[in-house]
Coordinates of C-alpha atoms in Angstrom, one line a residue:
Chain A
X1369 CA 193.9 -19.2 -6.4
X1370 CA 195.0 -21.7 -3.5
X1371 CA 198.8 -21.2 -3.0
X1372 CA 200.5 -23.9 -1.3
X1373 CA 204.1 -22.8 0.5
X1374 CA 206.1 -24.2 3.0
X1375 CA 205.8 -22.4 6.4
X1376 CA 206.4 -23.1 10.3
X1377 CA 203.5 -23.7 12.8
X1378 CA 203.9 -20.4 14.3
X1379 CA 204.3 -18.2 10.8
X1380 CA 201.1 -20.2 9.5
X1381 CA 199.0 -18.8 12.5
X1382 CA 200.2 -15.7 12.1
X1383 CA 199.4 -15.4 8.4
X1384 CA 196.1 -17.5 9.6
X1385 CA 195.3 -14.4 11.4
X1386 CA 195.8 -11.9 9.0
X1387 CA 193.8 -13.9 6.4
X1388 CA 191.1 -13.7 8.9
X1389 CA 190.9 -10.2 8.9
X1390 CA 192.9 -9.5 12.3
X1391 CA 193.9 -6.0 12.6
X1392 CA 195.3 -5.6 15.7
X1393 CA 198.4 -7.8 17.5
X1394 CA 200.2 -6.7 20.3
X1395 CA 202.9 -9.3 21.6
X1396 CA 206.1 -10.0 23.9
X1397 CA 209.1 -11.7 23.0
X1398 CA 209.1 -15.8 24.4
X1399 CA 210.6 -18.7 22.9
X1400 CA 209.2 -20.9 21.4
X1401 CA 206.7 -18.4 19.7
X1402 CA 208.9 -15.8 18.4
X1403 CA 208.7 -16.7 15.0
X1404 CA 204.9 -15.4 15.2
X1405 CA 205.9 -12.4 16.7
X1406 CA 208.2 -11.4 14.0
X1407 CA 206.0 -12.3 11.3
X1408 CA 203.4 -10.0 12.8
X1409 CA 205.7 -7.2 13.0
X1410 CA 206.8 -8.0 9.2
X1411 CA 203.4 -8.4 7.7
X1412 CA 200.7 -6.8 9.8
X1413 CA 201.4 -3.3 9.1
X1414 CA 202.0 -3.6 5.5
X1415 CA 198.5 -5.2 5.3
X1416 CA 196.7 -2.6 6.9
X1417 CA 196.9 -3.5 10.6
X1418 CA 198.5 -2.6 13.6
X1419 CA 201.7 -4.2 15.4
X1420 CA 202.8 -3.1 18.9
X1421 CA 205.7 -5.0 20.7
X1422 CA 204.2 -4.4 24.3
X1423 CA 206.3 -4.0 27.3
X1424 CA 204.8 -6.5 28.9
X1425 CA 202.7 -9.4 28.7
X1426 CA 199.8 -7.8 31.0
X1427 CA 200.0 -4.9 28.3
X1428 CA 199.6 -7.2 25.4
X1429 CA 196.9 -8.6 26.6
X1430 CA 195.2 -5.3 28.0
X1431 CA 196.2 -3.7 24.4
X1432 CA 193.9 -6.5 22.8
X1433 CA 191.1 -6.1 25.6
X1434 CA 191.3 -2.4 23.5
X1435 CA 191.4 -3.4 20.4
X1436 CA 188.7 -5.9 20.7
X1437 CA 186.4 -3.2 22.6
X1438 CA 187.1 -0.9 19.6
X1439 CA 185.4 -3.8 17.2
X1440 CA 188.9 -4.9 15.7
X1441 CA 189.7 -8.4 15.3
X1442 CA 192.8 -8.7 17.5
X1443 CA 195.4 -11.5 18.8
X1444 CA 198.0 -12.2 20.9
X1445 CA 200.2 -14.4 21.3
X1446 CA 202.8 -16.6 24.2
X1447 CA 204.3 -19.1 25.4
X1448 CA 203.0 -20.8 28.5
X1449 CA 204.9 -18.8 31.2
X1450 CA 203.6 -15.7 29.4
X1451 CA 200.0 -17.2 29.2
X1452 CA 200.2 -17.3 32.9
X1453 CA 200.6 -13.7 32.5
X1454 CA 198.2 -12.6 30.6
X1455 CA 195.4 -14.5 33.0
X1456 CA 194.2 -11.4 34.4
X1457 CA 193.4 -9.8 31.0
X1458 CA 191.8 -12.8 29.6
X1459 CA 189.4 -13.0 32.9
X1460 CA 188.2 -9.2 31.8
X1461 CA 188.3 -10.2 28.1
X1462 CA 185.6 -13.0 29.2
X1463 CA 183.7 -10.8 31.5
X1464 CA 183.3 -7.7 29.1
X1465 CA 182.3 -10.5 26.4
X1466 CA 185.0 -9.5 24.0
X1467 CA 186.3 -11.7 21.0
X1468 CA 189.9 -12.0 21.3
X1469 CA 192.2 -14.8 20.0
X1470 CA 195.4 -15.9 22.1
X1471 CA 197.5 -18.4 21.1
X1472 CA 199.8 -20.6 23.7
X1473 CA 202.7 -21.9 22.0
X1474 CA 203.3 -24.5 25.0
X1475 CA 206.7 -25.1 26.8
X1476 CA 207.4 -26.7 29.6
X1477 CA 206.9 -26.2 33.2
X1478 CA 206.0 -25.4 35.7
X1479 CA 207.9 -21.8 36.6
X1480 CA 210.4 -21.1 33.9
X1481 CA 210.5 -24.7 33.1
X1482 CA 212.4 -24.8 29.8
X1483 CA 211.8 -24.0 26.0
X1484 CA 210.8 -27.5 24.9
X1485 CA 207.5 -28.9 24.0
X1486 CA 204.8 -29.7 26.7
X1487 CA 201.2 -30.1 26.9
X1488 CA 200.9 -29.1 30.4
X1489 CA 198.9 -26.1 30.0
X1490 CA 195.5 -27.9 29.2
X1491 CA 194.1 -27.3 32.9
X1492 CA 194.8 -23.6 32.5
X1493 CA 193.3 -23.2 29.1
X1494 CA 190.2 -25.4 29.5
X1495 CA 189.3 -25.0 33.3
X1496 CA 189.8 -21.3 33.5
X1497 CA 193.1 -19.8 34.1
X1498 CA 191.9 -16.6 35.5
X1499 CA 189.5 -15.8 38.5
X1500 CA 185.7 -16.3 37.7
X1501 CA 183.4 -18.1 35.9
X1502 CA 184.5 -18.2 32.2
X1503 CA 185.3 -20.5 29.6
X1504 CA 187.1 -20.2 26.3
X1505 CA 186.7 -22.0 23.4
X1506 CA 190.3 -24.2 23.2
X1507 CA 191.3 -25.4 19.8
X1508 CA 194.3 -27.9 19.3
X1509 CA 195.8 -27.9 15.9
X1510 CA 197.8 -31.0 14.9
X1511 CA 199.5 -29.9 11.8
X1512 CA 200.7 -26.5 10.2
X1513 CA 197.9 -26.6 7.9
X1514 CA 195.4 -26.9 11.1
X1515 CA 197.5 -24.5 13.0
X1516 CA 196.4 -22.0 10.1
X1517 CA 192.8 -23.2 9.8
X1518 CA 191.9 -23.5 13.3
X1519 CA 193.1 -20.1 13.7
X1520 CA 191.2 -18.8 11.3
X1521 CA 188.0 -20.7 12.8
X1522 CA 188.9 -18.9 16.1
X1523 CA 188.5 -15.6 14.8
X1524 CA 184.9 -16.7 13.4
X1525 CA 183.8 -18.4 16.3
X1526 CA 185.0 -15.2 18.8
X1527 CA 183.4 -12.7 17.1
X1528 CA 179.9 -15.1 16.7
X1529 CA 179.8 -16.0 20.3
X1530 CA 181.5 -13.2 21.9
X1531 CA 183.9 -15.0 23.6
X1532 CA 187.8 -15.3 23.5
X1533 CA 189.3 -18.2 22.1
X1534 CA 192.7 -20.1 22.5
X1535 CA 194.7 -21.7 20.2
X1536 CA 196.5 -24.5 22.1
X1537 CA 200.0 -25.1 20.0
X1538 CA 203.1 -26.6 21.3
X1539 CA 207.0 -25.8 20.4
X1540 CA 207.0 -28.9 18.5
X1541 CA 204.0 -27.4 16.1
X1542 CA 205.2 -24.1 16.4
X1543 CA 209.0 -24.4 14.9
X1544 CA 208.2 -27.4 12.1
X1545 CA 207.6 -26.8 8.9
X1546 CA 205.3 -28.4 6.6
X1547 CA 203.3 -27.6 3.3
X1548 CA 200.5 -25.5 3.6
X1549 CA 197.4 -24.5 1.5
X1550 CA 197.0 -20.8 2.0
X1551 CA 193.1 -19.8 1.6
X1552 CA 192.2 -17.5 -1.5
X1553 CA 193.5 -14.2 -1.0
X1554 CA 190.3 -12.6 -3.0
X1555 CA 187.8 -14.5 -0.7
X1556 CA 185.6 -11.6 1.1
X1557 CA 186.8 -11.5 4.4
X1558 CA 183.5 -12.2 7.0
X1559 CA 181.8 -9.6 8.6
X1560 CA 180.0 -9.6 11.8
X1561 CA 177.8 -6.9 13.3
X1562 CA 179.5 -5.4 16.7
X1563 CA 177.2 -2.8 17.7
X1564 CA 178.4 -3.2 21.0
X1565 CA 181.7 -1.8 19.8
X1566 CA 183.0 1.3 21.1
X1567 CA 183.3 3.5 18.2
X1568 CA 182.1 7.0 19.3
X1569 CA 178.2 7.3 20.1
X1570 CA 177.2 9.1 17.3
X1571 CA 174.0 8.7 16.6
X1572 CA 173.1 6.3 19.5
X1573 CA 173.3 5.8 22.9
X1574 CA 177.1 5.4 24.6
X1575 CA 178.3 2.1 24.8
X1576 CA 179.9 0.8 27.7
X1577 CA 182.3 -2.0 27.6
X1578 CA 182.7 -3.7 31.3
X1579 CA 182.9 -6.7 33.5
X1580 CA 181.7 -4.4 36.8
X1581 CA 178.3 -5.3 38.0
X1582 CA 178.0 -3.2 41.2
X1583 CA 174.9 -3.8 42.2
X1584 CA 174.1 -6.9 43.9
X1585 CA 172.4 -9.4 41.7
X1586 CA 173.8 -8.2 38.8
X1587 CA 176.7 -10.0 38.4
X1588 CA 174.7 -13.2 39.2
X1589 CA 172.4 -12.5 36.1
X1590 CA 175.6 -11.4 34.1
X1591 CA 176.9 -15.0 34.7
X1592 CA 173.8 -16.6 33.9
X1593 CA 173.9 -15.2 30.3
X1594 CA 177.6 -16.0 29.9
X1595 CA 176.9 -19.5 31.2
X1596 CA 174.0 -20.0 28.6
X1597 CA 175.9 -18.6 25.9
X1598 CA 178.8 -21.6 26.9
X1599 CA 175.9 -24.2 26.8
X1600 CA 175.1 -22.8 23.2
X1601 CA 178.6 -23.4 22.4
X1602 CA 179.0 -26.7 23.6
X1603 CA 176.3 -27.9 21.9
X1604 CA 177.2 -26.7 18.8
X1605 CA 181.0 -26.6 18.7
X1606 CA 182.4 -29.9 19.4
X1607 CA 185.1 -30.9 17.3
X1608 CA 186.9 -34.0 17.1
X1609 CA 188.7 -36.8 14.8
X1610 CA 188.0 -40.3 14.9
X1611 CA 190.2 -43.0 12.9
X1612 CA 189.8 -47.1 12.9
X1613 CA 186.8 -46.2 15.8
X1614 CA 184.7 -48.9 14.1
X1615 CA 186.0 -52.4 15.6
X1616 CA 188.6 -51.2 18.0
X1617 CA 189.1 -52.7 21.1
X1618 CA 191.5 -50.2 22.4
X1619 CA 191.5 -46.2 21.7
X1620 CA 194.2 -43.7 22.2
X1621 CA 193.1 -40.4 22.9
X1622 CA 195.4 -37.8 22.3
X1623 CA 195.6 -34.3 20.6
X1624 CA 198.1 -31.9 19.1
X1625 CA 201.2 -32.9 18.2
X1626 CA 200.7 -35.9 20.6
X1627 CA 198.1 -37.1 18.4
X1628 CA 200.4 -37.1 15.7
X1629 CA 203.0 -39.5 16.8
X1630 CA 200.4 -41.9 18.6
X1631 CA 198.5 -41.8 15.2
X1632 CA 201.6 -43.2 13.6
X1633 CA 202.0 -45.7 15.9
X1634 CA 197.9 -46.8 15.8
X1635 CA 198.5 -47.0 12.0
X1636 CA 201.6 -49.2 12.3
X1637 CA 199.9 -51.7 14.7
X1638 CA 196.8 -51.6 12.9
X1639 CA 199.0 -53.1 9.7
X1640 CA 199.8 -55.7 12.2
X1641 CA 196.4 -56.3 12.8
X1642 CA 196.0 -55.0 16.2
X1643 CA 192.5 -53.3 16.6
X1644 CA 193.6 -50.2 17.9
X1645 CA 191.8 -46.6 17.3
X1646 CA 192.6 -43.0 17.6
X1647 CA 190.4 -40.6 19.0
X1648 CA 191.6 -36.7 18.9
X1649 CA 190.0 -34.0 20.3
X1650 CA 190.0 -30.6 18.3
X1651 CA 187.9 -28.6 20.4
X1652 CA 189.4 -29.2 23.9
X1653 CA 186.9 -26.4 25.1
X1654 CA 184.2 -27.7 24.1
X1655 CA 185.6 -31.5 24.8
X1656 CA 183.7 -34.2 23.2
X1657 CA 182.2 -35.7 25.9
X1658 CA 179.1 -37.0 24.6
X1659 CA 181.1 -38.5 21.7
X1660 CA 183.7 -40.5 23.9
X1661 CA 180.9 -41.6 26.2
X1662 CA 179.2 -43.4 23.0
X1663 CA 182.2 -44.6 22.0
X1664 CA 182.6 -46.2 25.5
X1665 CA 179.2 -48.3 25.0
X1666 CA 181.3 -50.1 22.7
X1667 CA 184.9 -49.9 23.4
X1668 CA 186.0 -50.5 27.1
X1669 CA 189.7 -49.5 27.1
X1670 CA 191.1 -46.4 26.5
X1671 CA 194.7 -44.8 26.8
X1672 CA 195.2 -41.0 27.0
X1673 CA 198.8 -40.1 26.0
X1674 CA 199.9 -36.2 26.7
X1675 CA 203.0 -34.4 26.8
X1676 CA 202.0 -33.8 30.7
X1677 CA 201.4 -35.9 33.4
X1678 CA 197.7 -36.5 33.3
X1679 CA 195.4 -33.2 32.5
X1680 CA 193.3 -34.3 29.7
X1681 CA 192.8 -37.7 31.1
X1682 CA 190.6 -36.1 33.3
X1683 CA 188.1 -35.2 30.9
X1684 CA 188.2 -38.5 29.6
X1685 CA 187.8 -40.2 32.5
X1686 CA 184.5 -37.7 33.0
X1687 CA 183.2 -38.9 29.7
X1688 CA 183.4 -42.6 29.6
X1689 CA 180.6 -44.7 31.3
X1690 CA 181.2 -46.9 34.3
X1691 CA 183.3 -50.0 34.0
X1692 CA 185.5 -48.8 31.2
X1693 CA 189.6 -48.6 32.0
X1694 CA 191.2 -45.5 31.3
X1695 CA 195.0 -45.8 31.3
X1696 CA 197.0 -43.2 31.0
X1697 CA 201.1 -42.3 29.7
X1698 CA 202.8 -39.0 29.7
X1699 CA 206.0 -37.3 29.8
X1700 CA 206.6 -33.8 30.6
X1701 CA 209.3 -31.4 31.1
X1702 CA 210.4 -31.1 27.4
X1703 CA 210.6 -35.2 27.1
X1704 CA 208.2 -36.2 24.0
X1705 CA 207.1 -39.7 24.2
X1706 CA 208.8 -41.6 21.7
X1707 CA 207.0 -44.1 19.2
X1708 CA 208.6 -47.0 20.9
X1709 CA 207.2 -46.0 24.4
X1710 CA 203.9 -45.5 22.9
X1711 CA 203.9 -48.7 21.3
X1712 CA 205.0 -50.4 24.6
X1713 CA 202.0 -48.3 26.5
X1714 CA 199.6 -49.2 24.2
X1715 CA 200.2 -53.2 23.9
X1716 CA 200.5 -53.2 27.7
X1717 CA 197.0 -51.5 28.2
X1718 CA 195.7 -53.7 25.3
X1719 CA 196.8 -56.8 26.8
X1720 CA 195.5 -55.8 30.7
X1721 CA 193.4 -58.5 32.0
X1722 CA 190.9 -55.5 32.2
Chain B
X1194 CA 167.6 36.1 30.4
X1195 CA 170.2 34.4 28.6
X1196 CA 171.2 30.8 30.4
X1197 CA 175.2 31.2 31.2
X1198 CA 175.6 28.1 33.5
X1199 CA 173.9 24.5 32.6
X1200 CA 174.5 21.0 32.7
X1201 CA 176.8 20.1 29.9
X1202 CA 175.4 17.5 27.3
X1203 CA 178.4 15.0 28.2
X1204 CA 177.2 14.9 31.8
X1205 CA 174.0 13.1 32.7
X1206 CA 171.6 14.5 34.8
X1207 CA 172.2 11.9 38.0
X1208 CA 173.4 12.3 41.4
X1209 CA 177.3 11.0 41.7
X1210 CA 178.1 8.4 44.3
X1211 CA 181.1 10.3 45.6
X1212 CA 181.8 11.6 49.1
X1213 CA 181.0 15.0 49.9
X1214 CA 184.1 17.3 49.5
X1215 CA 185.4 14.8 47.0
X1216 CA 187.1 16.5 43.8
X1217 CA 185.9 13.8 41.5
X1218 CA 182.5 15.4 41.2
X1219 CA 184.1 18.7 40.1
X1220 CA 187.0 17.2 38.0
X1221 CA 183.9 14.7 36.0
X1222 CA 182.3 18.1 34.8
X1223 CA 185.2 19.7 33.9
X1224 CA 185.8 16.7 31.6
X1225 CA 182.5 17.1 30.4
X1226 CA 182.7 20.9 29.6
X1227 CA 185.9 20.3 27.7
X1228 CA 184.4 17.8 25.6
X1229 CA 181.2 19.6 24.9
X1230 CA 183.4 22.9 23.9
X1231 CA 185.6 20.5 21.3
X1232 CA 182.4 19.4 20.1
X1233 CA 184.0 15.9 20.1
X1234 CA 181.7 14.1 22.5
X1235 CA 180.4 11.6 19.4
X1236 CA 184.1 10.2 18.9
X1237 CA 185.1 10.2 22.4
X1238 CA 185.8 7.2 24.0
X1239 CA 186.9 7.4 27.5
X1240 CA 188.8 4.7 29.7
X1241 CA 187.9 4.2 33.3
X1242 CA 189.9 2.9 36.0
X1243 CA 189.8 0.7 38.9
X1244 CA 188.9 3.0 41.9
X1245 CA 186.6 5.4 43.3
X1246 CA 185.9 6.8 39.4
X1247 CA 185.6 3.1 38.0
X1248 CA 181.6 4.0 36.9
X1249 CA 182.5 7.3 35.7
X1250 CA 180.4 5.9 32.7
X1251 CA 177.1 6.7 34.8
X1252 CA 178.1 9.8 34.6
X1253 CA 179.8 11.1 31.3
X1254 CA 177.5 10.3 28.4
X1255 CA 180.0 8.9 26.1
X1256 CA 181.5 5.5 24.9
X1257 CA 183.7 4.3 27.7
X1258 CA 185.5 0.9 28.4
X1259 CA 186.4 -0.4 31.9
X1260 CA 189.8 -1.4 32.4
X1261 CA 191.9 -3.8 34.7
X1262 CA 193.7 -2.0 37.4
X1263 CA 196.8 -0.1 36.0
X1264 CA 195.9 -1.3 32.5
X1265 CA 194.1 1.8 31.4
X1266 CA 196.9 3.0 29.1
X1267 CA 197.3 -0.6 27.6
X1268 CA 193.6 -0.4 26.7
X1269 CA 193.7 3.0 25.9
X1270 CA 196.6 2.6 23.3
X1271 CA 194.9 -0.2 21.2
X1272 CA 191.5 1.8 21.3
X1273 CA 193.6 4.9 19.7
X1274 CA 195.7 3.2 17.5
X1275 CA 192.9 1.1 15.6
X1276 CA 191.2 4.5 15.8
X1277 CA 193.5 7.5 15.1
X1278 CA 190.3 9.5 14.5
X1279 CA 188.8 9.2 17.7
X1280 CA 189.5 11.5 21.0
X1281 CA 190.7 9.1 23.6
X1282 CA 191.3 9.5 27.0
X1283 CA 191.9 7.7 30.5
X1284 CA 191.0 8.9 33.7
X1285 CA 193.1 7.3 36.7
X1286 CA 194.0 7.4 40.1
X1287 CA 197.4 7.6 41.7
X1288 CA 197.3 4.0 42.6
X1289 CA 196.1 2.9 39.1
X1290 CA 198.5 5.1 37.4
X1291 CA 201.4 5.3 39.6
X1292 CA 201.6 2.0 41.6
X1293 CA 200.2 -0.9 39.9
X1294 CA 200.3 0.7 36.5
X1295 CA 203.4 2.2 36.5
X1296 CA 204.8 0.1 33.8
X1297 CA 201.8 0.7 31.3
X1298 CA 202.1 4.2 32.3
X1299 CA 205.8 5.1 31.5
X1300 CA 206.0 2.6 28.2
X1301 CA 202.4 4.6 26.7
X1302 CA 204.1 7.5 27.3
X1303 CA 207.1 6.5 26.3
X1304 CA 205.9 5.6 23.0
X1305 CA 204.1 9.0 22.6
X1306 CA 200.9 7.5 22.5
X1307 CA 198.8 10.4 21.3
X1308 CA 196.6 10.3 24.4
X1309 CA 195.2 12.5 26.7
X1310 CA 195.6 11.3 30.6
X1311 CA 193.6 12.7 33.6
X1312 CA 195.7 11.6 36.7
X1313 CA 193.7 12.3 39.5
X1314 CA 196.2 12.7 42.8
X1315 CA 194.7 12.4 46.4
X1316 CA 197.4 10.8 48.2
X1317 CA 195.2 8.0 49.0
X1318 CA 193.5 4.7 47.7
X1319 CA 190.1 6.1 48.2
X1320 CA 187.5 3.0 46.9
X1321 CA 189.3 0.3 49.3
X1322 CA 189.1 2.2 52.2
X1323 CA 192.3 4.8 52.6
X1324 CA 195.3 3.1 52.5
X1325 CA 198.7 4.2 51.5
X1326 CA 199.3 5.3 47.8
X1327 CA 202.7 5.9 45.8
X1328 CA 201.6 9.8 46.4
X1329 CA 200.8 9.6 49.9
X1330 CA 202.9 12.3 52.1
X1331 CA 205.7 11.6 54.6
X1332 CA 204.2 11.3 57.7
X1333 CA 200.6 11.1 56.2
X1334 CA 198.6 8.6 58.0
X1335 CA 196.3 6.1 56.0
X1336 CA 195.0 3.0 57.1
X1337 CA 198.4 0.8 55.9
X1338 CA 200.7 3.7 57.8
X1339 CA 199.0 3.7 60.8
X1340 CA 201.7 6.0 62.2
X1341 CA 202.2 8.2 59.5
X1342 CA 204.2 7.1 55.9
X1343 CA 207.8 6.6 56.9
X1344 CA 210.1 6.8 54.2
X1345 CA 212.6 4.3 55.5
X1346 CA 209.7 1.6 55.3
X1347 CA 207.7 2.8 52.5
X1348 CA 209.7 5.0 50.4
X1349 CA 208.8 8.1 49.2
X1350 CA 205.7 10.1 47.2
X1351 CA 206.4 9.6 44.0
X1352 CA 206.7 12.5 41.8
X1353 CA 205.3 10.8 38.6
X1354 CA 204.8 13.3 36.3
X1355 CA 208.3 14.9 36.7
X1356 CA 209.3 11.5 35.7
X1357 CA 207.3 11.3 32.7
X1358 CA 208.3 14.8 31.8
X1359 CA 211.9 13.5 31.1
X1360 CA 210.5 11.1 28.6
X1361 CA 211.2 12.4 24.5
X1362 CA 207.4 10.4 24.2
X1363 CA 205.9 13.1 26.4
X1364 CA 204.3 16.3 24.8
X1365 CA 203.2 17.8 27.6
X1366 CA 202.8 17.5 31.5
X1367 CA 201.1 19.7 33.9
X1368 CA 200.3 19.8 37.5
X1369 CA 197.0 21.6 38.5
X1370 CA 194.9 21.5 41.8
X1371 CA 190.8 21.7 42.8
X1372 CA 191.3 23.5 45.9
X1373 CA 189.9 26.9 44.9
X1374 CA 187.7 28.4 42.0
X1375 CA 190.9 29.7 40.4
X1376 CA 192.7 26.5 40.3
X1377 CA 189.6 24.6 39.1
X1378 CA 189.6 26.9 36.1
X1379 CA 193.1 26.6 35.5
X1380 CA 192.7 22.8 35.7
X1381 CA 190.2 23.1 32.9
X1382 CA 192.3 25.2 30.7
X1383 CA 195.1 22.6 31.1
X1384 CA 192.6 19.5 30.5
X1385 CA 191.4 21.5 27.4
X1386 CA 195.0 22.1 26.3
X1387 CA 195.6 18.5 26.7
X1388 CA 192.7 17.6 24.5
X1389 CA 193.5 20.0 21.9
X1390 CA 197.1 18.7 22.0
X1391 CA 195.7 15.0 20.9
X1392 CA 193.2 16.5 18.4
X1393 CA 196.0 18.2 16.6
X1394 CA 198.1 14.8 17.0
X1395 CA 200.8 16.5 19.3
X1396 CA 201.2 13.1 21.3
X1397 CA 201.0 12.0 25.0
X1398 CA 199.8 14.6 27.4
X1399 CA 199.1 14.2 31.5
X1400 CA 197.4 16.8 33.5
X1401 CA 197.8 15.6 37.3
X1402 CA 195.3 17.1 39.2
X1403 CA 195.4 17.7 43.2
X1404 CA 192.3 16.4 44.4
X1405 CA 190.7 16.4 47.8
X1406 CA 189.6 13.0 49.5
X1407 CA 188.0 14.7 53.1
X1408 CA 187.0 11.1 54.0
X1409 CA 190.2 9.4 54.1
X1410 CA 192.2 12.5 55.0
X1411 CA 189.8 12.5 57.9
X1412 CA 189.3 16.3 57.3
X1413 CA 186.7 18.4 56.6
X1414 CA 186.1 19.7 52.7
X1415 CA 187.6 23.2 53.9
X1416 CA 190.2 21.6 55.7
X1417 CA 191.1 19.5 52.8
X1418 CA 191.2 22.1 50.2
X1419 CA 193.5 24.1 52.7
X1420 CA 195.7 21.0 53.2
X1421 CA 196.3 20.9 49.6
X1422 CA 197.3 24.3 49.4
X1423 CA 199.5 24.4 52.4
X1424 CA 201.0 21.0 52.3
X1425 CA 200.5 18.8 49.2
X1426 CA 201.5 21.2 46.6
X1427 CA 204.6 22.1 48.3
X1428 CA 205.8 18.4 47.6
X1429 CA 203.8 18.4 44.3
X1430 CA 204.8 21.5 42.9
X1431 CA 201.8 23.1 40.2
X1432 CA 202.4 24.4 37.2
X1433 CA 203.9 23.5 33.5
X1434 CA 206.2 20.6 33.7
X1435 CA 207.0 20.1 30.3

């Protein structure tokens, strides 16, 4: 039977991971995601999994590499500065085509920044924070329920496509509590065959998990195979949500917790008869490029709102057709755009000459 | 006539890429012989380092993971934790284990991970062209210590096995060498013991093996084995550390 409880976003992601069959977690303390690590420390061992508090972020992501190479669903979590440290391992995981789930509860940067919410790791998450030509599936929840649902989805997608997935949460979503409907505890956990996993070469040839291809030409071949996989994902796994798009004169584009605040303003303005719509990318990679392009055939004004100084807006500008105006409003460094500021920016964009 | 010396099942019948006089070939074979003798090939998972031995999986016939430079013990920790019935070992050079991977090494040892660590100390970075390693001896010339290692500028050769032996999490630590047949056999004994320790759930076991790198020592293979015996093993004393 489904159960409804009150939970923080951070804990919801931990619970989702365990429900999705995650049996290995390694993490290192960093605010504002510590509740997730503590949740895993408490819950994972008694539900048949391994929890390790690692000596560093580097060790944590490389432990995930090892567990995943063994065929076990594995996860690590951190917040922005810690995610920077994990980039080496993320690149190796990508090169070795290992599934893995990485959670980034974003805080303000650059550097140590502060512990307040931000969305300034969009570039790092979607354009490749580590070296090499690779992609991550990047999912952006906008509620505690979605933090749970998308974490479960991330494990499934990662296994199916042999790719690392990142949940791009933030300090706001991670810390806030909302009602959460848990999935049926008796439902069977999805099982995906992993003939490539390191389980001991018993009755088969040895398996090798590698990202080194030393002969000239082999890395290029390997990269072409990765790119093919990325194209397959891009064609099948785009997710987004649209609201009031049918007759909108201006569409606000926002993701994650920013879309919650912007969405409330859009609804309020709709009540006043203003024709504003909301477009919310759920997958940041693959980005809903075609959907925005299609939308821009009838909507000529867009406003991207982010807790950054303009990162996702670049993808919006690449998506929309010529002659379409894309405005931007953002705050970052711990400052969250208020409803008042958002309303002002929407009206400014709506009333601008072009 | 009975065949008394044959290729181990755990070793592919291929030529290695190692330089003339290099110790890796001997050590690969020792590992393969031990895995065969313990009859654990089908449940062995090796973690290869970044360094000359990165493609050890081209020679060993069992499952193997590459790892990022220095991270072998983090990778191995997880492989063993999720598969406690597996036989998991890392094979790491001095740069990997004692420089870029120092934190992973010390913390895996301190957690008492039930792993076998084969630490190849040849006092130099081989793959990248003979730069100073953490274990490079004082006054030893390398690509990055052209006048010889000067303690004032580059510190001292790191006796990391002695450091590890101090940790409560470490079950056994031993230093051997490949400089003569007797020492090769002794190395095999130590490595076999280190694997048996793991199979018996005793905990973290490390065998540091002093190994030749004639190419970057600028010596002949004969001069290299003599250098281990006369110089290197004076600083890195052979024997059981714990």
